[in-house]
Amino acid sequence: MSSPDPQVRAARNQSTSPAARGPVVAVTGAAYGVGALLTERLAASDEVKQVLAIDERRGECAAAQWHILDVRDPAIADKLRGADVVVHLALDLDLETDAAARTAYNVRGTQTVLTAAAAAGVHRVVLCTSAMVYGALPDNELPLSEDAELRATAEATGVGDLLEIERLARRAPRAHPGLNVTVVRPAVLVGGGTDTALTRYFESPRLLVVAGSRPAWQFCHVEDLCSALEYAVLEKVDGELTVGCDGWLEQEEVEELSGIRRMELPSAVALGAAARLHRIGLTPSPAGDLAYTMYPWVVSGSRLHDAGWRPQYTNEEVLAELLEEVSGRHTVAGRRLGRKDATAAGAAGATVALLGAAAVVRRARKARRRI
């Protein structure tokens, strides 16, 4: 008997490959940020059969099957048919986005994806929130276990949305029997162009330290987050997961490694100024963001570790990458300044934040008078 045609033989080999036996995975928010990195990673994996990429624009991963739509569109249920797992990463945590619009997108999008996944017969949804949901509190254990109480409030950027997503995750299996929901909570995320109040902290000419506070810095590289998400996709681990570098850095270590000196302010001054500046619309970060630079919210990552996962980056390495990424940017009180403003503010020494904020106020007042 003659041997099969080479194309037939290749098709047979493909049908019995590990990829053919793996899951079909849908990724929302697949065109940018963590979603784009995860889409590329899963598309290259021998353990994944196919990747369905969902976003409002087409991304760069040619190996994925793209569906262009808003995750709040109920039609997403049709696009999820045939998927085994959905990783929902279509979240808006942009500091500059209107808070009401951000919440409407994040909460409604998650509700729609969970409902659509259940209707499409998907058996697992992976959500990504943040370790910020534990809250930054002076009595937090170091590190926090996955089962620690979620004690955050809605006073920091986007945290209210993340807490609501956590509630949706807990309710979904009861509302949709057979649907498994895994939640991944990263520490301070760095890499891939991540821009948050916590990464902007390192764009300041001085590191603001609130007197009497006890910061503990733990980072999570986007590549480590993607590998943790892949573990959840492949069902190597489930439930509520935390992810970050091993251990943490004290504030003094951060200052030594970064070469950026501190500016220490009394709690009432720092919190009061942050609240006022945000209230009148001059800074994107509410006062609640400061708590995450004051008190520890370090996580253990024990469930991932028990499953054999290990971070590829250390806190020191991620901090170095963050400092390189933000080099040349200048931020005061969460607001980016131009180079001229930053140079003047840098010469102000220990009062840099207050003087920078005052300059912002003066410019805003002059602009209003000209209108």
CSV table of C-alpha atoms in Angstrom, one decimal:
chain,number,residue,atom,x,y,z
A,1,MET,CA,0.0,0.0,0.0
A,2,SER,CA,1.4,3.4,-1.0
A,3,SER,CA,2.0,6.0,1.7
A,4,PRO,CA,-0.6,8.7,2.2
A,5,ASP,CA,-0.3,12.0,0.4
A,6,PRO,CA,2.0,14.4,2.4
A,7,GLN,CA,-0.9,16.9,2.9
A,8,VAL,CA,-3.1,14.1,4.3
A,9,ARG,CA,-0.3,12.9,6.6
A,10,ALA,CA,0.2,16.5,7.9
A,11,ALA,CA,-3.5,16.8,8.6
A,12,ARG,CA,-3.5,13.5,10.5
A,13,ASN,CA,-0.5,14.6,12.5
A,14,GLN,CA,-2.2,17.9,13.3
A,15,SER,CA,-5.4,16.3,14.4
A,16,THR,CA,-3.5,14.2,17.0
A,17,SER,CA,-1.2,16.9,18.2
A,18,PRO,CA,-1.5,18.3,21.8
A,19,ALA,CA,-2.9,21.5,20.4
A,20,ALA,CA,-5.8,19.7,18.9
A,21,ARG,CA,-6.6,18.1,22.2
A,22,GLY,CA,-6.4,21.4,24.1
A,23,PRO,CA,-9.1,24.0,24.9
A,24,VAL,CA,-10.5,26.6,22.7
A,25,VAL,CA,-9.8,29.9,24.5
A,26,ALA,CA,-11.5,33.2,24.0
A,27,VAL,CA,-9.7,36.4,25.2
A,28,THR,CA,-11.6,39.7,25.5
A,29,GLY,CA,-9.5,42.9,25.4
A,30,ALA,CA,-7.2,41.0,23.1
A,31,ALA,CA,-5.9,43.9,21.0
A,32,TYR,CA,-3.9,45.8,23.7
A,33,GLY,CA,-2.0,45.5,27.0
A,34,VAL,CA,-2.2,42.2,28.9
A,35,GLY,CA,-4.8,40.9,26.6
A,36,ALA,CA,-2.6,41.2,23.5
A,37,LEU,CA,0.4,39.5,25.3
A,38,LEU,CA,-1.8,36.7,26.5
A,39,THR,CA,-3.4,36.2,23.1
A,40,GLU,CA,0.1,35.8,21.5
A,41,ARG,CA,1.2,33.5,24.3
A,42,LEU,CA,-1.8,31.2,24.0
A,43,ALA,CA,-1.7,31.2,20.2
A,44,ALA,CA,1.9,29.9,20.4
A,45,SER,CA,1.1,27.2,23.0
A,46,ASP,CA,1.0,23.5,22.1
A,47,GLU,CA,-1.6,23.0,24.8
A,48,VAL,CA,-4.2,25.4,23.3
A,49,LYS,CA,-6.2,24.3,20.3
A,50,GLN,CA,-7.5,27.7,19.1
A,51,VAL,CA,-7.7,31.3,20.4
A,52,LEU,CA,-10.7,33.5,19.7
A,53,ALA,CA,-9.7,37.2,20.1
A,54,ILE,CA,-12.4,39.7,20.9
A,55,ASP,CA,-12.0,43.5,21.0
A,56,GLU,CA,-13.3,46.6,19.4
A,57,ARG,CA,-10.4,46.7,17.0
A,58,ARG,CA,-8.3,44.0,15.4
A,59,GLY,CA,-5.0,43.3,17.1
A,60,GLU,CA,-1.7,42.1,15.7
A,61,CYS,CA,-1.9,38.3,16.5
A,62,ALA,CA,-2.5,36.7,13.1
A,63,ALA,CA,-2.8,33.2,14.6
A,64,ALA,CA,-6.0,34.1,16.5
A,65,GLN,CA,-9.5,34.2,15.1
A,66,TRP,CA,-10.7,37.8,15.5
A,67,HIS,CA,-14.2,39.1,16.4
A,68,ILE,CA,-14.7,42.8,16.5
A,69,LEU,CA,-17.3,44.0,18.9
A,70,ASP,CA,-18.0,45.7,22.3
A,71,VAL,CA,-18.0,43.2,25.1
A,72,ARG,CA,-21.3,44.8,26.3
A,73,ASP,CA,-23.0,43.6,23.1
A,74,PRO,CA,-25.2,40.5,23.9
A,75,ALA,CA,-24.2,39.2,20.4
A,76,ILE,CA,-20.9,38.2,22.1
A,77,ALA,CA,-22.7,35.0,23.1
A,78,ASP,CA,-22.6,33.8,19.4
A,79,LYS,CA,-18.9,34.6,19.2
A,80,LEU,CA,-18.2,32.4,22.3
A,81,ARG,CA,-19.9,29.3,21.0
A,82,GLY,CA,-17.3,26.5,20.8
A,83,ALA,CA,-15.0,28.1,23.4
A,84,ASP,CA,-14.1,26.1,26.5
A,85,VAL,CA,-12.6,29.0,28.4
A,86,VAL,CA,-13.0,32.7,28.4
A,87,VAL,CA,-10.4,35.1,29.8
A,88,HIS,CA,-12.0,38.5,30.3
A,89,LEU,CA,-9.5,41.3,30.2
A,90,ALA,CA,-11.6,44.0,28.6
A,91,LEU,CA,-11.4,46.5,31.5
A,92,ASP,CA,-10.9,50.3,31.5
A,93,LEU,CA,-8.8,51.4,34.4
A,94,ASP,CA,-7.5,54.5,32.7
A,95,LEU,CA,-6.8,57.3,35.2
A,96,GLU,CA,-8.2,59.9,32.7
A,97,THR,CA,-11.5,58.1,32.0
A,98,ASP,CA,-14.7,59.6,33.4
A,99,ALA,CA,-15.4,57.5,36.5
A,100,ALA,CA,-19.1,56.9,35.7
A,101,ALA,CA,-18.3,55.8,32.2
A,102,ARG,CA,-15.5,53.6,33.4
A,103,THR,CA,-17.8,51.8,35.9
A,104,ALA,CA,-20.5,51.4,33.3
A,105,TYR,CA,-18.1,49.7,30.9
A,106,ASN,CA,-16.3,47.5,33.4
A,107,VAL,CA,-19.4,46.2,35.3
A,108,ARG,CA,-21.7,45.9,32.4
A,109,GLY,CA,-19.0,44.3,30.3
A,110,THR,CA,-18.3,41.7,33.0
A,111,GLN,CA,-22.0,40.9,33.5
A,112,THR,CA,-22.5,40.4,29.8
A,113,VAL,CA,-19.4,38.2,29.4
A,114,LEU,CA,-20.4,36.0,32.3
A,115,THR,CA,-24.0,35.6,31.0
A,116,ALA,CA,-22.9,35.1,27.4
A,117,ALA,CA,-20.3,32.5,28.4
A,118,ALA,CA,-23.0,30.5,30.3
A,119,ALA,CA,-25.4,30.7,27.4
A,120,ALA,CA,-22.6,29.6,25.0
A,121,GLY,CA,-21.8,26.5,27.0
A,122,VAL,CA,-18.4,27.8,28.2
A,123,HIS,CA,-17.3,25.9,31.3
A,124,ARG,CA,-14.7,28.3,32.7
A,125,VAL,CA,-14.3,32.1,32.9
A,126,VAL,CA,-11.1,33.7,34.1
A,127,LEU,CA,-11.4,37.2,35.5
A,128,CYS,CA,-8.5,39.5,36.4
A,129,THR,CA,-8.9,42.1,39.1
A,130,SER,CA,-6.1,43.3,41.4
A,131,ALA,CA,-4.7,42.5,44.9
A,132,MET,CA,-5.9,46.1,45.7
A,133,VAL,CA,-9.3,44.5,46.5
A,134,TYR,CA,-7.8,43.3,49.8
A,135,GLY,CA,-7.3,46.9,50.8
A,136,ALA,CA,-4.1,48.6,52.1
A,137,LEU,CA,-4.4,48.6,55.8
A,138,PRO,CA,-1.9,49.0,58.7
A,139,ASP,CA,-3.0,45.7,60.2
A,140,ASN,CA,-2.7,43.6,57.1
A,141,GLU,CA,-0.7,40.4,57.4
A,142,LEU,CA,2.5,40.1,55.5
A,143,PRO,CA,1.8,38.4,53.2
A,144,LEU,CA,-2.0,38.1,52.7
A,145,SER,CA,-3.4,34.7,51.9
A,146,GLU,CA,-5.9,34.3,49.0
A,147,ASP,CA,-8.7,33.7,51.5
A,148,ALA,CA,-8.1,37.0,53.4
A,149,GLU,CA,-11.1,39.3,53.6
A,150,LEU,CA,-11.6,41.8,50.9
A,151,ARG,CA,-11.4,45.0,52.9
A,152,ALA,CA,-10.9,47.6,50.2
A,153,THR,CA,-13.3,50.5,49.8
A,154,ALA,CA,-14.3,52.3,46.6
A,155,GLU,CA,-12.1,55.3,47.4
A,156,ALA,CA,-9.2,54.4,45.0
A,157,THR,CA,-9.2,54.6,41.2
A,158,GLY,CA,-11.2,51.7,39.8
A,159,VAL,CA,-11.2,49.7,43.0
A,160,GLY,CA,-15.0,50.0,43.3
A,161,ASP,CA,-15.3,48.4,39.9
A,162,LEU,CA,-13.0,45.6,40.8
A,163,LEU,CA,-15.0,44.9,44.0
A,164,GLU,CA,-18.2,44.7,42.0
A,165,ILE,CA,-16.5,42.3,39.5
A,166,GLU,CA,-15.5,40.2,42.5
A,167,ARG,CA,-19.1,40.1,43.6
A,168,LEU,CA,-20.2,39.1,40.1
A,169,ALA,CA,-17.6,36.3,40.1
A,170,ARG,CA,-19.0,34.9,43.4
A,171,ARG,CA,-22.6,35.0,42.2
A,172,ALA,CA,-22.0,33.6,38.7
A,173,PRO,CA,-21.7,29.9,39.6
A,174,ARG,CA,-24.9,30.1,41.6
A,175,ALA,CA,-26.8,31.9,38.8
A,176,HIS,CA,-25.2,29.6,36.1
A,177,PRO,CA,-24.7,26.1,37.4
A,178,GLY,CA,-21.8,24.4,35.7
A,179,LEU,CA,-19.9,27.7,35.1
A,180,ASN,CA,-16.5,27.8,36.9
A,181,VAL,CA,-15.1,31.2,37.6
A,182,THR,CA,-11.4,31.8,38.5
A,183,VAL,CA,-10.3,35.3,39.7
A,184,VAL,CA,-6.6,36.3,39.4
A,185,ARG,CA,-5.4,39.2,41.6
A,186,PRO,CA,-2.0,40.7,40.6
A,187,ALA,CA,0.1,43.0,42.7
A,188,VAL,CA,1.4,46.3,41.3
A,189,LEU,CA,1.4,45.6,37.6
A,190,VAL,CA,4.4,46.7,35.6
A,191,GLY,CA,5.3,46.4,31.9
A,192,GLY,CA,3.5,46.5,28.6
A,193,GLY,CA,2.8,50.2,28.9
A,194,THR,CA,0.8,49.9,32.2
A,195,ASP,CA,-0.1,53.3,33.5
A,196,THR,CA,-1.7,53.5,36.9
A,197,ALA,CA,-1.5,55.8,40.0
A,198,LEU,CA,1.0,53.3,41.5
A,199,THR,CA,3.3,53.4,38.5
A,200,ARG,CA,3.0,57.2,38.3
A,201,TYR,CA,4.3,57.3,41.9
A,202,PHE,CA,7.7,56.5,40.5
A,203,GLU,CA,7.5,59.4,38.0
A,204,SER,CA,7.7,62.0,40.8
A,205,PRO,CA,11.0,63.9,41.5
A,206,ARG,CA,10.5,62.8,45.2
A,207,LEU,CA,8.8,59.7,46.5
A,208,LEU,CA,6.0,60.9,48.8
A,209,VAL,CA,6.0,59.1,52.1
A,210,VAL,CA,3.2,59.8,54.6
A,211,ALA,CA,4.6,60.2,58.1
A,212,GLY,CA,3.9,57.1,60.3
A,213,SER,CA,3.1,54.9,57.4
A,214,ARG,CA,4.6,51.4,56.7
A,215,PRO,CA,4.8,50.8,52.9
A,216,ALA,CA,5.7,47.4,51.5
A,217,TRP,CA,6.2,47.2,47.7
A,218,GLN,CA,5.4,44.1,45.7
A,219,PHE,CA,5.3,44.1,41.9
A,220,CYS,CA,4.0,41.8,39.2
A,221,HIS,CA,5.5,41.8,35.8
A,222,VAL,CA,2.9,41.5,32.9
A,223,GLU,CA,4.7,38.4,31.6
A,224,ASP,CA,4.3,36.7,35.0
A,225,LEU,CA,0.6,37.6,35.0
A,226,CYS,CA,0.2,36.1,31.6
A,227,SER,CA,1.9,32.9,32.7
A,228,ALA,CA,-0.4,32.7,35.8
A,229,LEU,CA,-3.5,33.3,33.5
A,230,GLU,CA,-2.3,30.5,31.3
A,231,TYR,CA,-2.2,28.2,34.4
A,232,ALA,CA,-5.8,29.1,35.0
A,233,VAL,CA,-6.8,28.6,31.4
A,234,LEU,CA,-5.2,25.1,31.4
A,235,GLU,CA,-7.0,24.2,34.7
A,236,LYS,CA,-3.7,23.7,36.5
A,237,VAL,CA,-5.1,25.8,39.3
A,238,ASP,CA,-8.5,27.4,40.1
A,239,GLY,CA,-10.4,29.5,42.6
A,240,GLU,CA,-9.2,32.8,43.8
A,241,LEU,CA,-5.5,33.4,42.9
A,242,THR,CA,-2.9,36.0,43.8
A,243,VAL,CA,0.1,36.7,41.7
A,244,GLY,CA,3.3,38.7,42.2
A,245,CYS,CA,7.0,38.6,42.7
A,246,ASP,CA,8.2,36.6,45.8
A,247,GLY,CA,8.5,38.8,48.9
A,248,TRP,CA,8.5,42.6,49.0
A,249,LEU,CA,10.6,45.7,49.3
A,250,GLU,CA,10.6,48.1,52.2
A,251,GLN,CA,10.3,51.8,51.4
A,252,GLU,CA,14.0,52.3,52.3
A,253,GLU,CA,15.0,49.6,49.8
A,254,VAL,CA,12.9,51.2,47.1
A,255,GLU,CA,14.6,54.6,47.7
A,256,GLU,CA,18.0,53.0,47.6
A,257,LEU,CA,17.4,51.0,44.4
A,258,SER,CA,15.7,53.9,42.6
A,259,GLY,CA,18.0,56.7,43.7
A,260,ILE,CA,14.9,58.9,44.3
A,261,ARG,CA,14.8,60.6,47.7
A,262,ARG,CA,11.7,60.8,49.8
A,263,MET,CA,9.5,63.7,50.7
A,264,GLU,CA,7.8,63.0,54.0
A,265,LEU,CA,4.5,64.8,54.9
A,266,PRO,CA,2.0,64.5,57.7
A,267,SER,CA,-1.0,62.3,57.0
A,268,ALA,CA,-3.5,65.2,57.3
A,269,VAL,CA,-1.5,67.4,54.9
A,270,ALA,CA,-1.0,64.7,52.2
A,271,LEU,CA,-4.5,63.3,52.3
A,272,GLY,CA,-6.1,66.7,52.6
A,273,ALA,CA,-4.2,68.1,49.6
A,274,ALA,CA,-4.9,65.0,47.5
A,275,ALA,CA,-8.6,65.2,48.2
A,276,ARG,CA,-8.9,68.9,47.4
A,277,LEU,CA,-6.9,68.6,44.2
A,278,HIS,CA,-9.0,65.7,43.0
A,279,ARG,CA,-12.2,67.3,44.0
A,280,ILE,CA,-11.6,70.4,41.8
A,281,GLY,CA,-10.5,68.2,39.0
A,282,LEU,CA,-6.8,69.0,38.9
A,283,THR,CA,-5.5,65.5,39.5
A,284,PRO,CA,-6.8,62.2,38.2
A,285,SER,CA,-6.0,60.3,41.4
A,286,PRO,CA,-8.4,60.4,44.4
A,287,ALA,CA,-7.0,60.5,47.9
A,288,GLY,CA,-7.8,56.8,48.3
A,289,ASP,CA,-4.9,56.0,46.0
A,290,LEU,CA,-2.5,57.2,48.6
A,291,ALA,CA,-3.4,54.4,51.0
A,292,TYR,CA,-1.7,51.9,48.6
A,293,THR,CA,1.6,53.7,49.1
A,294,MET,CA,1.2,53.9,52.9
A,295,TYR,CA,0.3,50.4,54.1
A,296,PRO,CA,1.1,46.9,53.0
A,297,TRP,CA,-1.1,44.8,50.6
A,298,VAL,CA,1.5,42.1,49.8
A,299,VAL,CA,0.1,38.7,48.6
A,300,SER,CA,1.5,35.2,49.0
A,301,GLY,CA,0.6,33.6,45.6
A,302,SER,CA,0.4,30.3,47.5
A,303,ARG,CA,-2.1,28.5,45.3
A,304,LEU,CA,-0.1,29.2,42.2
A,305,HIS,CA,3.1,28.1,44.0
A,306,ASP,CA,1.4,24.9,45.1
A,307,ALA,CA,0.5,24.2,41.5
A,308,GLY,CA,4.1,24.5,40.4
A,309,TRP,CA,4.0,28.1,39.1
A,310,ARG,CA,6.9,30.4,39.9
A,311,PRO,CA,7.5,34.1,38.9
A,312,GLN,CA,10.3,34.7,36.4
A,313,TYR,CA,11.0,38.2,37.8
A,314,THR,CA,12.1,39.6,41.2
A,315,ASN,CA,10.8,42.8,42.7
A,316,GLU,CA,14.2,44.4,42.1
A,317,GLU,CA,14.1,43.5,38.4
A,318,VAL,CA,10.6,44.7,37.9
A,319,LEU,CA,11.3,48.0,39.8
A,320,ALA,CA,14.3,48.5,37.5
A,321,GLU,CA,12.2,48.0,34.4
A,322,LEU,CA,9.5,50.3,35.8
A,323,LEU,CA,12.1,53.1,36.4
A,324,GLU,CA,13.4,52.6,32.8
A,325,GLU,CA,9.9,52.8,31.4
A,326,VAL,CA,8.9,56.0,33.2
A,327,SER,CA,12.3,57.7,32.6
A,328,GLY,CA,11.7,61.2,31.2
A,329,ARG,CA,8.1,61.4,32.6
A,330,HIS,CA,7.4,63.9,35.4
A,331,THR,CA,4.4,63.6,37.7
A,332,VAL,CA,3.3,65.7,40.7
A,333,ALA,CA,0.2,64.6,42.7
A,334,GLY,CA,-0.7,62.1,40.0
A,335,ARG,CA,-0.7,64.7,37.2
A,336,ARG,CA,1.9,64.6,34.5
A,337,LEU,CA,3.8,67.9,34.0
A,338,GLY,CA,5.7,69.3,31.1
A,339,ARG,CA,9.5,69.3,31.2
A,340,LYS,CA,9.7,73.0,32.1
A,341,ASP,CA,7.4,72.6,35.0
A,342,ALA,CA,9.2,69.4,36.2
A,343,THR,CA,12.6,71.1,36.2
A,344,ALA,CA,11.3,74.0,38.3
A,345,ALA,CA,9.5,71.7,40.7
A,346,GLY,CA,12.6,69.5,41.1
A,347,ALA,CA,14.5,72.5,42.5
A,348,ALA,CA,11.9,73.0,45.2
A,349,GLY,CA,13.3,70.2,47.3
A,350,ALA,CA,11.1,68.9,50.0
A,351,THR,CA,8.1,71.1,49.0
A,352,VAL,CA,8.1,69.9,45.4
A,353,ALA,CA,4.6,68.3,45.5
A,354,LEU,CA,2.9,71.2,47.2
A,355,LEU,CA,4.6,73.7,44.9
A,356,GLY,CA,3.8,71.7,41.8
A,357,ALA,CA,0.2,71.4,42.8
A,358,ALA,CA,0.0,75.1,43.5
A,359,ALA,CA,1.4,75.8,40.0
A,360,VAL,CA,-1.3,73.6,38.5
A,361,VAL,CA,-3.9,75.5,40.4
A,362,ARG,CA,-2.5,78.9,39.2
A,363,ARG,CA,-2.5,77.8,35.6
A,364,ALA,CA,-6.0,76.5,35.8
A,365,ARG,CA,-7.2,79.7,37.3
A,366,LYS,CA,-5.5,81.8,34.6
A,367,ALA,CA,-7.0,79.5,31.9
A,368,ARG,CA,-10.5,80.0,33.4
A,369,ARG,CA,-10.1,83.8,33.5
A,370,ARG,CA,-9.1,83.8,29.8
A,371,ILE,CA,-12.3,81.9,28.8
